[in-house]
CSV table of C-alpha atoms in Angstrom, one decimal:
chain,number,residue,atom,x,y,z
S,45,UNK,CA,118.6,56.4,60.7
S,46,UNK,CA,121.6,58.2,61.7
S,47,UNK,CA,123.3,58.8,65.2
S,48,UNK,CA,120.6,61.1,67.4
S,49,UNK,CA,123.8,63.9,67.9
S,50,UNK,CA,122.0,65.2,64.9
S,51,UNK,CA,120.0,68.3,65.5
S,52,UNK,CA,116.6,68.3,64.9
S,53,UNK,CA,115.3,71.6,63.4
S,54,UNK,CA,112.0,72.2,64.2
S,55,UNK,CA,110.0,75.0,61.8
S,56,UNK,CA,106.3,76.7,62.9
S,57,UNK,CA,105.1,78.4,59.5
S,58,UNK,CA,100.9,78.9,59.2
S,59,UNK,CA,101.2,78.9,55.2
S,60,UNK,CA,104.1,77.0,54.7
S,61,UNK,CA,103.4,74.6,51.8
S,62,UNK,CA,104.9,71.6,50.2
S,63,UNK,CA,104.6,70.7,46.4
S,64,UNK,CA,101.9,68.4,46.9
S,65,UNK,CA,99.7,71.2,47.2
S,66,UNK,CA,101.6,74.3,45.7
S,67,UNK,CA,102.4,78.0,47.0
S,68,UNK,CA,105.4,79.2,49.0
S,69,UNK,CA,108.2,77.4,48.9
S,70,UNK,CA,110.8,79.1,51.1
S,71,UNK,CA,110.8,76.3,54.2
S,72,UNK,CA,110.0,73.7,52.0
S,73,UNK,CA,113.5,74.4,50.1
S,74,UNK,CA,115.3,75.1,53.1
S,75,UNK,CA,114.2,71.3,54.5
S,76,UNK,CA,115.5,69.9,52.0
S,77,UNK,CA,118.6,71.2,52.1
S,78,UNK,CA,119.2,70.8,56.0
S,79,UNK,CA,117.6,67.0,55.7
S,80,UNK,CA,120.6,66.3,52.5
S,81,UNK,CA,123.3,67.7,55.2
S,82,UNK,CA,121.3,64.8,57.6
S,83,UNK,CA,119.6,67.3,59.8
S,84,UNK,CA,116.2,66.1,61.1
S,85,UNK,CA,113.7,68.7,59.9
S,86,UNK,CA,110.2,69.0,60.7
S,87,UNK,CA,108.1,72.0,59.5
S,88,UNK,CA,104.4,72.3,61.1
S,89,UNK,CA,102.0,74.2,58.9
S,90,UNK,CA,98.1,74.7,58.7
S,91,UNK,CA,96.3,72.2,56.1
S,92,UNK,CA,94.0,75.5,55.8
S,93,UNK,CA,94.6,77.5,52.2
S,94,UNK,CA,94.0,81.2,52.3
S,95,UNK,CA,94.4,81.1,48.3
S,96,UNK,CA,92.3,78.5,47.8
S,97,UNK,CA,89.5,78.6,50.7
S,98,UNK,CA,89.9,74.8,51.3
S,99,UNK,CA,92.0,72.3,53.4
S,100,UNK,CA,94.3,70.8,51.4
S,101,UNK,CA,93.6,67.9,53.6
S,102,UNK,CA,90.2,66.4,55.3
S,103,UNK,CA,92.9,64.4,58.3
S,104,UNK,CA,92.7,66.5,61.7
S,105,UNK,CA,97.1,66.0,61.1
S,106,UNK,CA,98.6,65.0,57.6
S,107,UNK,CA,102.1,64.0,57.5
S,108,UNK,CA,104.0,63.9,54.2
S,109,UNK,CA,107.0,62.5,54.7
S,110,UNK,CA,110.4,63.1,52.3
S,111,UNK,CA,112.8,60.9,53.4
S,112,UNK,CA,114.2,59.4,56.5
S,113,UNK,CA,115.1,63.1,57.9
S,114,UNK,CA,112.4,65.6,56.5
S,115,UNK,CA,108.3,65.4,57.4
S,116,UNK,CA,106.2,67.9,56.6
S,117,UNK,CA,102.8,68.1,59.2
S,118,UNK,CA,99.5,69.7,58.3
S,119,UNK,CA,97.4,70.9,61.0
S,120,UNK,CA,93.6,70.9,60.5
S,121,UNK,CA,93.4,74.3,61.8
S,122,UNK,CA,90.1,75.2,62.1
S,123,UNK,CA,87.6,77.6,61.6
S,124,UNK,CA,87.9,78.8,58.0
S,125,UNK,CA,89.0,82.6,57.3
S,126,UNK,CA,85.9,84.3,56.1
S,127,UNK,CA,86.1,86.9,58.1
S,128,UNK,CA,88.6,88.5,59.7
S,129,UNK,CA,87.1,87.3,63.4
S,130,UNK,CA,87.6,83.7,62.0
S,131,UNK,CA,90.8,84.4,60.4
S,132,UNK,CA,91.7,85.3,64.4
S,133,UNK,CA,90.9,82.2,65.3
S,134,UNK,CA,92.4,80.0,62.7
S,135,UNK,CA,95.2,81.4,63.8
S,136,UNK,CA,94.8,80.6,67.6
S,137,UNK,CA,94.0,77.7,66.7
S,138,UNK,CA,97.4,77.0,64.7
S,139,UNK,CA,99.1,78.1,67.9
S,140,UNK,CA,97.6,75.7,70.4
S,141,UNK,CA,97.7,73.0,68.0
S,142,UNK,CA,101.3,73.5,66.9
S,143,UNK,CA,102.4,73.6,70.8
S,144,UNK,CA,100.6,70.3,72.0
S,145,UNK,CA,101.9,68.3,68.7
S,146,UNK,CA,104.9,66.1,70.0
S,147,UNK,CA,105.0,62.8,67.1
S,148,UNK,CA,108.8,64.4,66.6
S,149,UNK,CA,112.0,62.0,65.5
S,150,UNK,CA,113.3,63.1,68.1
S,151,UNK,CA,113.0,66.6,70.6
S,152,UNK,CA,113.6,69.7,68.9
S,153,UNK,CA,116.9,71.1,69.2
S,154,UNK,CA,116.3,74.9,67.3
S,155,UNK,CA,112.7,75.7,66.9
S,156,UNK,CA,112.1,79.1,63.8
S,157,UNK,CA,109.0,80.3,64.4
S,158,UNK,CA,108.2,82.3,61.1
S,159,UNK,CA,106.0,85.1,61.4
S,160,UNK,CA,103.4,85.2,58.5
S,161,UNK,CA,101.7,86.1,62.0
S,162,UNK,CA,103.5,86.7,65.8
S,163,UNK,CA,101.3,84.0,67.1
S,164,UNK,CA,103.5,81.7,65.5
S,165,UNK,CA,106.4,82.6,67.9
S,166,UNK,CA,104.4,82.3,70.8
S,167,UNK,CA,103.9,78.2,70.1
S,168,UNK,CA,107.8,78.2,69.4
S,169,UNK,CA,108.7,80.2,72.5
S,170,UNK,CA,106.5,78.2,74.4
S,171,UNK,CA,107.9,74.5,72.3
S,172,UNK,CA,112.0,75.9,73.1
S,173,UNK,CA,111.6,76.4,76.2
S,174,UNK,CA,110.0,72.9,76.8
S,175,UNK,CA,112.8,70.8,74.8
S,176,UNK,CA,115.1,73.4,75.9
S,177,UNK,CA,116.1,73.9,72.5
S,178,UNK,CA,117.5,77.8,70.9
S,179,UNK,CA,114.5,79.8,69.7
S,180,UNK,CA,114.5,81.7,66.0
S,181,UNK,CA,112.1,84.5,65.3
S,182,UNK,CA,111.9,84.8,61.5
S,183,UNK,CA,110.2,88.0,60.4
S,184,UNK,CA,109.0,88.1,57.3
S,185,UNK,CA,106.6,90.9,57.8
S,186,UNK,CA,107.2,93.7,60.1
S,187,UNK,CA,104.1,93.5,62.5
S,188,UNK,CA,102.3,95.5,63.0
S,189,UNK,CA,103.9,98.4,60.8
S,190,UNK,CA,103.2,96.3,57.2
S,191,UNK,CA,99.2,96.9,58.0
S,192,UNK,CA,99.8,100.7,59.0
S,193,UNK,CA,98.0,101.8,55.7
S,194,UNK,CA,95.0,99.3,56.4
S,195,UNK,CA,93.7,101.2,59.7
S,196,UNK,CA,93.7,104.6,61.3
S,197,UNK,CA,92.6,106.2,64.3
S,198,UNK,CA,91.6,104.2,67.5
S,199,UNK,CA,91.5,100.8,65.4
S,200,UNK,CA,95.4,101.3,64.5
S,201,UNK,CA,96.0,102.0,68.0
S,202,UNK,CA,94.2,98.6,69.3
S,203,UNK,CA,96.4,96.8,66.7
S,204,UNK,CA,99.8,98.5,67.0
S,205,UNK,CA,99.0,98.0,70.8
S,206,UNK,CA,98.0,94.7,70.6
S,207,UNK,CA,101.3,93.0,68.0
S,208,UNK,CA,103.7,95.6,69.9
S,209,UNK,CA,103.6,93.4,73.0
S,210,UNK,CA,104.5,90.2,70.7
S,211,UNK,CA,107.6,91.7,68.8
S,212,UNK,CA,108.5,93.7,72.5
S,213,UNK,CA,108.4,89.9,74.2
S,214,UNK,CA,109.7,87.6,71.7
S,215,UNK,CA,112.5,89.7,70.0
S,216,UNK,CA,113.5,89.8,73.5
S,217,UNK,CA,113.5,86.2,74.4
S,218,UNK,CA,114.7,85.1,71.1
S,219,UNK,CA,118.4,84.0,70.4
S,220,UNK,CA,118.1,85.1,67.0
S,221,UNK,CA,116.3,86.8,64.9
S,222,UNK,CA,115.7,86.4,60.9
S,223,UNK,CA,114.7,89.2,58.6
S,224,UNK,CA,114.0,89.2,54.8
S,225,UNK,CA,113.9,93.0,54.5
S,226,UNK,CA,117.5,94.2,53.9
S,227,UNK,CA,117.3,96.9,56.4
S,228,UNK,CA,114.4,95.4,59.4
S,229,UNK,CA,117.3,95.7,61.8
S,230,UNK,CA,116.9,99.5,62.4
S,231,UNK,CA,113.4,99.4,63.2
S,232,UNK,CA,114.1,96.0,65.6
S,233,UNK,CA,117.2,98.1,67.2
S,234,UNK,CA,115.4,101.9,67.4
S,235,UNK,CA,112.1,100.5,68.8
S,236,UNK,CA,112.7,97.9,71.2
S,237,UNK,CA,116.8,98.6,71.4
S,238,UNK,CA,117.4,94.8,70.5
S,239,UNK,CA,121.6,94.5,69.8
S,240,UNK,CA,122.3,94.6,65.9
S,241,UNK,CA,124.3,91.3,66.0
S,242,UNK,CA,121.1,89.4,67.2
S,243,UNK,CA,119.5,90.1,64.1
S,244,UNK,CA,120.4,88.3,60.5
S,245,UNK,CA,119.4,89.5,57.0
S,246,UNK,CA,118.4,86.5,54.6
S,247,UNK,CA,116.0,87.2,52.1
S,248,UNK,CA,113.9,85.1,49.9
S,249,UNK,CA,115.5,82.3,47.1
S,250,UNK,CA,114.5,81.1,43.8
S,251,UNK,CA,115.1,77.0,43.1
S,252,UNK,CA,116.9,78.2,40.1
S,253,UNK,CA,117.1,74.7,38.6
S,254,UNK,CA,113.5,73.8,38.7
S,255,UNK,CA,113.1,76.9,37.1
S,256,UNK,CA,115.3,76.1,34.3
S,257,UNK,CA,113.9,72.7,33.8
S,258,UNK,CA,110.5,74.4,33.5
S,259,UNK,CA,111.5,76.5,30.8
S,260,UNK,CA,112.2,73.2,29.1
S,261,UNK,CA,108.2,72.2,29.3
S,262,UNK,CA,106.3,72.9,25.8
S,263,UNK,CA,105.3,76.0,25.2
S,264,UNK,CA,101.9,74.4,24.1
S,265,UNK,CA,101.1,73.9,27.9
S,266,UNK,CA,100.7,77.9,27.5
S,267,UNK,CA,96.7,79.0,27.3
S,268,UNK,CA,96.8,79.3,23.5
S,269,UNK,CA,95.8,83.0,23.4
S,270,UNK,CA,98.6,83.9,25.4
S,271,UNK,CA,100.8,81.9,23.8
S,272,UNK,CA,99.6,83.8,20.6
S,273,UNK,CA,100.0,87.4,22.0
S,274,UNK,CA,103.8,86.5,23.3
S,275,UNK,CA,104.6,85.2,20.1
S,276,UNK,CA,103.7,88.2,18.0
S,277,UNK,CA,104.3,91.4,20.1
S,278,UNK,CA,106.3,93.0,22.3
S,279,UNK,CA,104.9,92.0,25.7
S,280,UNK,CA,105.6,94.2,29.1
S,281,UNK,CA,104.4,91.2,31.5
S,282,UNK,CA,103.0,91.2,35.4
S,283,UNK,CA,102.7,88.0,36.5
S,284,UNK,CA,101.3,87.2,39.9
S,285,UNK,CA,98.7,88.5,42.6
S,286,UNK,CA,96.6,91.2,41.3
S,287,UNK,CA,96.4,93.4,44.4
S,288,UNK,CA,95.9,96.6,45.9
S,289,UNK,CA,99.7,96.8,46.6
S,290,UNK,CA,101.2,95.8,43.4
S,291,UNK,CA,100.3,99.3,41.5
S,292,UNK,CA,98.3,97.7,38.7
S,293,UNK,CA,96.9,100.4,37.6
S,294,UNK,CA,99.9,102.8,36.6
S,295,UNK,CA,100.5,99.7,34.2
S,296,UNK,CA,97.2,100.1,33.0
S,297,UNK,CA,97.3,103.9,32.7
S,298,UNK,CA,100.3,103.4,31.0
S,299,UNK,CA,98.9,102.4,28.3
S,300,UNK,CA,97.3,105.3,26.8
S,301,UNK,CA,100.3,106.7,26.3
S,302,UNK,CA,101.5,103.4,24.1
S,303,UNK,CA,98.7,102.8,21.5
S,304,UNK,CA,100.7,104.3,18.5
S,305,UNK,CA,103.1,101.7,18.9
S,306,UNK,CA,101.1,98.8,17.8
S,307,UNK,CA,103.6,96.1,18.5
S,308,UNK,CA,103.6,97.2,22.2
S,309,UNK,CA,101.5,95.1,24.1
S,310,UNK,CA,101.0,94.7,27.6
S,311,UNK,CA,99.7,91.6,29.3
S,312,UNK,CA,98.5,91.0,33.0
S,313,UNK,CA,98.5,86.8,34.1
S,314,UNK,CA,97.3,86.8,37.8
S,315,UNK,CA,93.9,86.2,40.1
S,316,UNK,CA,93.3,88.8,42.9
S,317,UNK,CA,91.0,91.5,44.6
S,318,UNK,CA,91.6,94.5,41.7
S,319,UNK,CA,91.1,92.2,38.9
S,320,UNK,CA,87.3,93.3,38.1
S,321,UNK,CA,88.9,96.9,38.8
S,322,UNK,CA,91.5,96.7,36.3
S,323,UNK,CA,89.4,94.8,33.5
S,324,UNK,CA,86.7,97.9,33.6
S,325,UNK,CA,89.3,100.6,33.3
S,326,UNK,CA,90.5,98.4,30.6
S,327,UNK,CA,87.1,98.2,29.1
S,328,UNK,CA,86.1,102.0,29.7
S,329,UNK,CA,89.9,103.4,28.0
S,330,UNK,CA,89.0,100.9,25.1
S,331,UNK,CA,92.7,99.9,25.8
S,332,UNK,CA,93.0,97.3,23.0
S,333,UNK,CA,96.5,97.0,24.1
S,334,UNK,CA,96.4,95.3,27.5
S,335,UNK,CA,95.0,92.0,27.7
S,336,UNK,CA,94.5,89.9,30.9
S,337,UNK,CA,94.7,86.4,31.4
S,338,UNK,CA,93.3,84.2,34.5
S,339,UNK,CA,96.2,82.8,36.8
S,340,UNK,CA,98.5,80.2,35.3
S,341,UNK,CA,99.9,76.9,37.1
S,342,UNK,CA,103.2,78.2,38.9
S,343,UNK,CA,105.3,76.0,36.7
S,344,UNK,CA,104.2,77.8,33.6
S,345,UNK,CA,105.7,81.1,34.8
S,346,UNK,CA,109.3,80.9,33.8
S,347,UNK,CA,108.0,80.2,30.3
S,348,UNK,CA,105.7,83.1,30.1
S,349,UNK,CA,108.5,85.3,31.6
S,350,UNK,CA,110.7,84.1,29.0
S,351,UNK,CA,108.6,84.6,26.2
S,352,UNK,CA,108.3,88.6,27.1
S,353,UNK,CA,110.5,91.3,26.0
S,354,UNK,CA,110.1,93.3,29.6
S,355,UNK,CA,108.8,92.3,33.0
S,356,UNK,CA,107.0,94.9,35.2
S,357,UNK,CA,106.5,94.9,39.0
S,358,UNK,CA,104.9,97.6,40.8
S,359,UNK,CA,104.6,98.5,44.4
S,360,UNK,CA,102.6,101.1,46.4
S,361,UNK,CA,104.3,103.4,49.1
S,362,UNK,CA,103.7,101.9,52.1
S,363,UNK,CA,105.8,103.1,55.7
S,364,UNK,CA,107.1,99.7,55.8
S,365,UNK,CA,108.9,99.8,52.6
S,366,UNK,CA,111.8,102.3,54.4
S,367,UNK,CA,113.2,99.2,55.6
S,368,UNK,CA,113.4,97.3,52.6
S,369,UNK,CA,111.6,94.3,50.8
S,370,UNK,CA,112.7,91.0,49.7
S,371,UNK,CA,110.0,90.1,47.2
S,372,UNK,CA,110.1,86.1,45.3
S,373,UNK,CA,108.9,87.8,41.9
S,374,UNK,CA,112.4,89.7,42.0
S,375,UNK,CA,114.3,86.6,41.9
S,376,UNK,CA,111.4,84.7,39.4
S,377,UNK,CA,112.1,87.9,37.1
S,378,UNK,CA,116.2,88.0,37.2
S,379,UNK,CA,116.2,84.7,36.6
S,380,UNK,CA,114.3,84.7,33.3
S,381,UNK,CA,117.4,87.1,32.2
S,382,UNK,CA,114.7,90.1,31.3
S,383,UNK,CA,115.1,93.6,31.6
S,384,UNK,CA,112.5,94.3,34.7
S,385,UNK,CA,110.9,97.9,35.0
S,386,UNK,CA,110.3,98.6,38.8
S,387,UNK,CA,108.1,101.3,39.7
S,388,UNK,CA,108.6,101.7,43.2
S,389,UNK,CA,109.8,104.2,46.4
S,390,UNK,CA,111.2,101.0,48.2
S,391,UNK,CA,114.4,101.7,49.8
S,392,UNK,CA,117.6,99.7,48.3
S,393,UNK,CA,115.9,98.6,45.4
S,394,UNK,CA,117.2,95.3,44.4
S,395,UNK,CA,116.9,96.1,40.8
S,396,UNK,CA,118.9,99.0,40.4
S,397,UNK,CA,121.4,96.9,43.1
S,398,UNK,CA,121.7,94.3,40.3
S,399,UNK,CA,121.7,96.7,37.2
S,400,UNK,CA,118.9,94.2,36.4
S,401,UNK,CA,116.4,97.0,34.9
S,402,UNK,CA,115.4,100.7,36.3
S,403,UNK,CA,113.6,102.1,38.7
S,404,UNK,CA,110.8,104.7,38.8
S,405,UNK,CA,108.9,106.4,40.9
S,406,UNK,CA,105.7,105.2,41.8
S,407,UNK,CA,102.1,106.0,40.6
S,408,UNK,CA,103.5,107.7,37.2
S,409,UNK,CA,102.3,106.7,34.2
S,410,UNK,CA,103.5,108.7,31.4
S,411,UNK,CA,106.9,108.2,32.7
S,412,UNK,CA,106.2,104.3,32.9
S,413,UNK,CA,105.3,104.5,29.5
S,414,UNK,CA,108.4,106.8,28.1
S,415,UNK,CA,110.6,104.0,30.0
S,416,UNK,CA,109.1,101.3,28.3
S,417,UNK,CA,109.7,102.9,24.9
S,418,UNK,CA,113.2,103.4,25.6
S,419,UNK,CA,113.5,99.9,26.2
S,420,UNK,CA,111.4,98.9,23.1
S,421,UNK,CA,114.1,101.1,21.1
S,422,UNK,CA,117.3,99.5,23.0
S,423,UNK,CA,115.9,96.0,23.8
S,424,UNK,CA,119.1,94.2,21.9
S,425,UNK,CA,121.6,96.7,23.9
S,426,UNK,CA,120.0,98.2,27.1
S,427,UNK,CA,117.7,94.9,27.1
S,428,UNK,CA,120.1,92.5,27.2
S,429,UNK,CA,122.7,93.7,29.4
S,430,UNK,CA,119.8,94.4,32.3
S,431,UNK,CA,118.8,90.6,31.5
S,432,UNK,CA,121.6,89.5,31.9
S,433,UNK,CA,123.1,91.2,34.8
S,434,UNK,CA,119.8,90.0,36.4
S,435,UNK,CA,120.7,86.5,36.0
S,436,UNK,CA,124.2,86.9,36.6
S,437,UNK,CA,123.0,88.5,40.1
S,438,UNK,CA,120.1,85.7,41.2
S,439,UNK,CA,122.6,83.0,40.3
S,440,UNK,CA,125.3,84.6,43.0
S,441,UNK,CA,122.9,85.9,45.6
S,442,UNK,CA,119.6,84.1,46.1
S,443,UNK,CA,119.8,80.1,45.2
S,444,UNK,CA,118.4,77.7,47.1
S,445,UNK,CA,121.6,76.6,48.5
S,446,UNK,CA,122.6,80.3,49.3
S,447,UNK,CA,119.7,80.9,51.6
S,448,UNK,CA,120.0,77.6,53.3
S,449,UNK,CA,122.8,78.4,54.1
S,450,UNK,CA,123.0,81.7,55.8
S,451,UNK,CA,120.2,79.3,57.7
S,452,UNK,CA,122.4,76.8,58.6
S,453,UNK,CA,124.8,79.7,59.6
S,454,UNK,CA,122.0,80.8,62.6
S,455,UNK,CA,121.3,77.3,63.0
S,456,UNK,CA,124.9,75.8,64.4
S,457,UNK,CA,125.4,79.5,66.0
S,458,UNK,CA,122.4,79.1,67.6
């Protein structure tokens, strides 16, 4: 163990996840990094999956431990989600438990309190300010205007009211502040007149090498019926969550205007709450050219991304999106060098930034459609050049080792 002058970072993230149980990687990555420079790094998270609607752990606290600088902690955070009263509480629970756990290397010297919810930052205000250590507000979703569309009337007054008072308090009492959307700073400046300089853009990564080293893995590890469609058409591919948000359906409906080309085929590989939804509109349009498969072991992705002639993301209009989104299927997507159809309103879209693909409006289908024939038609021209420009882009912008290091920026400014 090296001389204690070394800082000790100390990271609060609910859903944080390591590999020995899958999911987000973001603070996993960035501990890594920070524990190879010989920082002390120790990220709290919640043993509890969402995803999965199990502990990834039966301890009460679950320490994995990387090497003589970086532990990850699992707090049994307790009760399960199930409802949204209980989801409340898990949450609470995170909070109190994340405060009164002390088993550090040593006292926290920065504390980032990410905000997959606010509560998060009221543990790390509370941890700072005993250790005396700088406190980070990462916002990762702008609360409480990402859930504007899920409530109205005196409900989406209680809420607003309600997160309001966290981002009012601890942008305040924060010495920095972390965004992943591109342009979060307006709203943190024109709604609680924080200074601009306070607040630092760094958006989501890609581990650009593990993804390469899993396009080296055997295409047989593919389900065999996917395997079969990639081989022998031209695939438009979504892979990932299969949700309200992600505009699903437009790829669907675009499909009726494909079926006279019959080596146009468009495939869906993700779980979620509109996959029943989707495979009846399937089923009711006799759409004999989309076909869904059930969710696919993460590593698996870059092969099936690969293997496709166009990628497809989708997002919903949402009053959140006018400050940006940084969104990890972007970077999955560029990487595979792919030409990516985006069929989004979101302000500064990344894929138009990076000449990686086009961008449409969204909720159009015939004019998803026409731009997917275009690309059918140009694929060894258009095609390429968007697939590679993607690449060319991910590799400059959004490594690993890029985004730590705008973190390790804050960090030693901090």
């Amino acid at each position: 163990m090296t001389s204690s002058n070394n800082k000790h970072i100390l990271i609060l993230n609910h859903h944080a996840s390591s590999p020995n149980v899958g999911g987000g990687a973001r603070h996993y990555e960035l501990g890594e990094f920070l524990s190879s420079k010989k920082y002390y790094v120790s990220i709290v998270s919640s043993s509890y999956s969402k995803s999965k609607n199990r502990y990834h752990y039966d301890e009460e606290i679950k320490i994995e431990t990387y090497n003589q600088y970086f532990n990850f902690i699992y707090l049994k955070t307790k009760p399960p989600f199930g409802s949204t009263l209980n989801r409340f509480r898990n949450y609470l629970d995170y909070m109190n438990k994340a405060y009164k756990y002390r088993e550090y290397y040593k006292n926290p010297d920065v504390v980032i309190a990410s905000s997959v919810h606010p509560l998060a930052w009221s543990a790390g205000y509370k941890i700072s300010r005993k250790y005396n250590a700088k406190f980070v507000v990462e916002v990762r979703d702008l609360w409480p205007l990402s859930m504007y569309e899920d409530f109205s009337g005196i409900t989406r007054k209680g809420v607003f009211s309600f997160f309001e008072y966290f981002e009012r308090k601890y942008y305040n009492l924060a010495d920095k502040i972390i965004t992943t959307a591109p342009y979060a700073y307006e709203y943190i400046e024109e709604k609680y007149a924080i200074n601009r300089d306070k607040v630092v853009n760094i958006p989501h990564g890609i581990d650009i090498k593990n993804f390469d080293r899993n396009l080296q893995k055997s295409e047989h590890n593919l389900p065999q019926d996917l395997k079969k469609i990639l081989d022998n058409y031209f695939c438009i591919t979504y892979t990932g969550s299969l949700s309200q948000s992600e505009g699903l359906e437009t790829l669907v409906e675009a499909a009726k205007h494909l079926q006279k080309y019959e080596e146009i085929k468009i495939v869906i590989v993700g779980g979620g709450s509109e996959k029943e939804k989707l495979k009846n509109e399937i089923q009711q349009n006799k759409l004999n050219n989309v076909t869904m498969f059930d969710k696919v072991d993460r590593d698996l992705v870059p092969l099936i991304l690969k293997k496709s002639k166009v990628l497809f993301c989708g997002l919903k209009d949402r009053k959140v999106f006018k400050y940006g989104i940084s969104k990890n299927k972007f970077y999955d997507y560029m990487a595979a060098s792919k030409p990516i159809i985006f069929a989004s309103n979101v302000r500064g879209s990344i894929i138009s930034k990076a000449e990686a693909g086009i961008t449409i409006p969204p909720g159009d289908p015939k004019n998803l459609a026409d731009n997917i024939v275009n690309l059918y038609k140009n694929i060894n021209t258009l095609g390429v050049k968007y697939g590679e420009n993607g690449r060319h882009y991910v590799e400059k912008n959004h490594t690993v080792n890029t985004i730590s290091g705008q973190f390790l920026e804050v960090i030693e400014e901090s």
